[in-house]
mmCIF file of C-alpha atoms in Angstrom:
data_model
loop_
_atom_site.group_PDB
_atom_site.id
_atom_site.type_symbol
_atom_site.label_atom_id
_atom_site.label_comp_id
_atom_site.label_asym_id
_atom_site.label_seq_id
_atom_site.Cartn_x
_atom_site.Cartn_y
_atom_site.Cartn_z
ATOM 1 C CA UNK H 1 0.000 0.000 0.000
ATOM 2 C CA UNK H 2 0.852 3.655 -0.151
ATOM 3 C CA UNK H 3 0.299 4.293 3.546
ATOM 4 C CA UNK H 4 1.378 2.431 6.660
ATOM 5 C CA UNK H 5 -0.028 2.258 10.206
ATOM 6 C CA UNK H 6 1.172 5.796 10.923
ATOM 7 C CA UNK H 7 -1.717 7.160 8.822
ATOM 8 C CA UNK H 8 -4.181 5.059 10.834
ATOM 9 C CA UNK H 9 -2.680 6.577 13.993
ATOM 10 C CA UNK H 10 -3.331 10.068 12.575
ATOM 11 C CA UNK H 11 -6.939 9.141 11.777
ATOM 12 C CA UNK H 12 -7.424 7.975 15.364
ATOM 13 C CA UNK H 13 -6.355 11.429 16.627
ATOM 14 C CA UNK H 14 -9.232 13.043 14.742
ATOM 15 C CA UNK H 15 -12.415 13.517 16.737
ATOM 16 C CA UNK H 16 -15.446 15.811 17.088
ATOM 17 C CA UNK H 17 -13.324 18.550 18.684
ATOM 18 C CA UNK H 18 -10.937 18.511 15.709
ATOM 19 C CA UNK H 19 -12.857 17.119 12.709
ATOM 20 C CA UNK H 20 -10.401 18.476 10.097
ATOM 21 C CA UNK H 21 -7.244 17.167 11.777
ATOM 22 C CA UNK H 22 -6.249 14.662 9.071
ATOM 23 C CA UNK H 23 -7.063 17.090 6.234
ATOM 24 C CA UNK H 24 -4.915 19.762 7.909
ATOM 25 C CA UNK H 25 -2.001 17.342 8.395
ATOM 26 C CA UNK H 26 -2.256 16.205 4.751
ATOM 27 C CA UNK H 27 -2.351 19.840 3.594
ATOM 28 C CA UNK H 28 0.742 20.741 5.641
ATOM 29 C CA UNK H 29 2.540 17.629 4.379
ATOM 30 C CA UNK H 30 1.728 18.559 0.766
ATOM 31 C CA UNK H 31 2.851 22.180 1.134
ATOM 32 C CA UNK H 32 6.045 21.244 2.957
ATOM 33 C CA UNK H 33 6.843 18.467 0.469
ATOM 34 C CA UNK H 34 6.390 20.703 -2.550
ATOM 35 C CA UNK H 35 8.689 23.306 -0.963
ATOM 36 C CA UNK H 36 11.325 20.643 -0.239
ATOM 37 C CA UNK H 37 11.085 19.240 -3.780
ATOM 38 C CA UNK H 38 11.658 22.747 -5.184
ATOM 39 C CA UNK H 39 14.663 23.235 -2.850
ATOM 40 C CA UNK H 40 16.087 19.844 -3.863
ATOM 41 C CA UNK H 41 15.687 20.657 -7.553
ATOM 42 C CA UNK H 42 17.466 23.973 -7.035
ATOM 43 C CA UNK H 43 20.242 22.399 -4.941
ATOM 44 C CA UNK H 44 20.955 19.736 -7.582
ATOM 45 C CA UNK H 45 21.196 22.412 -10.301
ATOM 46 C CA UNK H 46 24.083 24.114 -8.454
ATOM 47 C CA UNK H 47 27.653 23.537 -9.579
ATOM 48 C CA UNK H 48 29.199 22.219 -7.460
ATOM 49 C CA UNK H 49 26.336 20.462 -5.673
ATOM 50 C CA UNK H 50 26.254 20.914 -1.888
ATOM 51 C CA UNK H 51 25.481 17.291 -1.038
ATOM 52 C CA UNK H 52 25.230 18.076 2.697
ATOM 53 C CA UNK H 53 22.376 20.474 1.912
ATOM 54 C CA UNK H 54 20.757 17.907 -0.421
ATOM 55 C CA UNK H 55 21.013 15.272 2.320
ATOM 56 C CA UNK H 56 19.489 17.658 4.889
ATOM 57 C CA UNK H 57 16.492 18.339 2.597
ATOM 58 C CA UNK H 58 16.019 14.628 1.875
ATOM 59 C CA UNK H 59 16.273 13.843 5.604
ATOM 60 C CA UNK H 60 13.521 16.415 6.293
ATOM 61 C CA UNK H 61 11.361 15.004 3.483
ATOM 62 C CA UNK H 62 11.862 11.451 4.754
ATOM 63 C CA UNK H 63 10.782 12.544 8.247
ATOM 64 C CA UNK H 64 7.596 14.261 7.112
ATOM 65 C CA UNK H 65 6.748 11.336 4.808
ATOM 66 C CA UNK H 66 7.277 8.934 7.682
ATOM 67 C CA UNK H 67 5.121 10.989 10.052
ATOM 68 C CA UNK H 68 2.144 10.841 7.695
ATOM 69 C CA UNK H 69 2.696 7.178 6.824
ATOM 70 C CA UNK H 70 3.831 7.627 3.207
ATOM 71 C CA UNK H 71 5.997 4.515 3.259
ATOM 72 C CA UNK H 72 6.911 4.424 -0.451
ATOM 73 C CA UNK H 73 8.105 8.048 -0.390
ATOM 74 C CA UNK H 74 10.102 7.279 2.757
ATOM 75 C CA UNK H 75 11.690 4.257 1.042
ATOM 76 C CA UNK H 76 12.805 6.266 -1.991
ATOM 77 C CA UNK H 77 14.211 8.945 0.340
ATOM 78 C CA UNK H 78 16.452 6.320 1.936
ATOM 79 C CA UNK H 79 17.980 5.529 -1.475
ATOM 80 C CA UNK H 80 18.209 9.259 -2.235
ATOM 81 C CA UNK H 81 20.197 9.858 0.974
ATOM 82 C CA UNK H 82 22.635 7.087 0.027
ATOM 83 C CA UNK H 83 23.301 8.821 -3.328
ATOM 84 C CA UNK H 84 23.774 12.165 -1.545
ATOM 85 C CA UNK H 85 26.247 10.614 0.908
ATOM 86 C CA UNK H 86 28.208 9.179 -2.062
ATOM 87 C CA UNK H 87 28.192 12.576 -3.793
ATOM 88 C CA UNK H 88 26.468 10.911 -6.769
ATOM 89 C CA UNK H 89 24.721 13.687 -8.702
ATOM 90 C CA UNK H 90 23.218 11.376 -11.362
ATOM 91 C CA UNK H 91 21.892 9.035 -8.674
ATOM 92 C CA UNK H 92 20.417 12.033 -6.836
ATOM 93 C CA UNK H 93 18.735 13.326 -9.995
ATOM 94 C CA UNK H 94 17.180 9.905 -10.663
ATOM 95 C CA UNK H 95 16.098 9.609 -7.019
ATOM 96 C CA UNK H 96 14.566 13.113 -7.187
ATOM 97 C CA UNK H 97 12.394 12.030 -10.135
ATOM 98 C CA UNK H 98 11.370 8.888 -8.258
ATOM 99 C CA UNK H 99 10.569 10.864 -5.085
ATOM 100 C CA UNK H 100 8.475 13.337 -7.081
ATOM 101 C CA UNK H 101 6.575 10.485 -8.735
ATOM 102 C CA UNK H 102 5.883 8.726 -5.412
ATOM 103 C CA UNK H 103 4.949 11.985 -3.671
ATOM 104 C CA UNK H 104 2.439 13.072 -6.323
ATOM 105 C CA UNK H 105 0.977 9.554 -6.365
ATOM 106 C CA UNK H 106 0.452 9.460 -2.581
ATOM 107 C CA UNK H 107 -0.786 13.069 -2.599
ATOM 108 C CA UNK H 108 -3.491 12.210 -5.158
ATOM 109 C CA UNK H 109 -4.467 9.082 -3.171
ATOM 110 C CA UNK H 110 -4.725 11.119 0.054
ATOM 111 C CA UNK H 111 -6.793 13.835 -1.630
ATOM 112 C CA UNK H 112 -9.149 11.212 -3.110
ATOM 113 C CA UNK H 113 -9.511 9.521 0.302
ATOM 114 C CA UNK H 114 -10.298 12.828 2.047
ATOM 115 C CA UNK H 115 -12.855 13.771 -0.641
ATOM 116 C CA UNK H 116 -14.522 10.376 -0.300
ATOM 117 C CA UNK H 117 -14.659 10.685 3.493
ATOM 118 C CA UNK H 118 -16.142 14.184 3.148
ATOM 119 C CA UNK H 119 -18.880 12.887 0.813
ATOM 120 C CA UNK H 120 -19.704 10.083 3.263
ATOM 121 C CA UNK H 121 -19.997 12.563 6.147
ATOM 122 C CA UNK H 122 -22.100 15.032 4.110
ATOM 123 C CA UNK H 123 -24.444 12.149 3.243
ATOM 124 C CA UNK H 124 -24.880 11.465 6.966
ATOM 125 C CA UNK H 125 -22.623 8.438 7.177
ATOM 126 C CA UNK H 126 -19.685 7.799 9.475
ATOM 127 C CA UNK H 127 -16.103 6.844 8.777
ATOM 128 C CA UNK H 128 -15.073 3.453 10.165
ATOM 129 C CA UNK H 129 -11.754 3.501 12.016
ATOM 130 C CA UNK H 130 -9.186 0.783 11.486
ATOM 131 C CA UNK H 131 -7.956 -0.846 14.680
#
């Protein structure tokens, strides 16, 4: 799957006092991720590349992906960090494309899930929680 148990944990934190919690977390994740992807793109265009900076951005991206449960993005970030540690620009550029692909895939899945949940709630239904 695209998401691991961490996402289920986030869903369990949402309640009547904070009904938009998951949507807000997803929105922050998306905004932060897009900023980091832009910074990574810019950093890899520099000559010479500051691989310490690239690694720091990837580390941040891996952390936010992990906190929302985006396991495939997190996995690609681990490979990306290995390329950064090696100072491998080509490897980093390939990993950046892979990270972008995985991020936009999970982002679209999350947005579809939230829209579906919203429709269920508007229709008077309730969202079952995974245990």
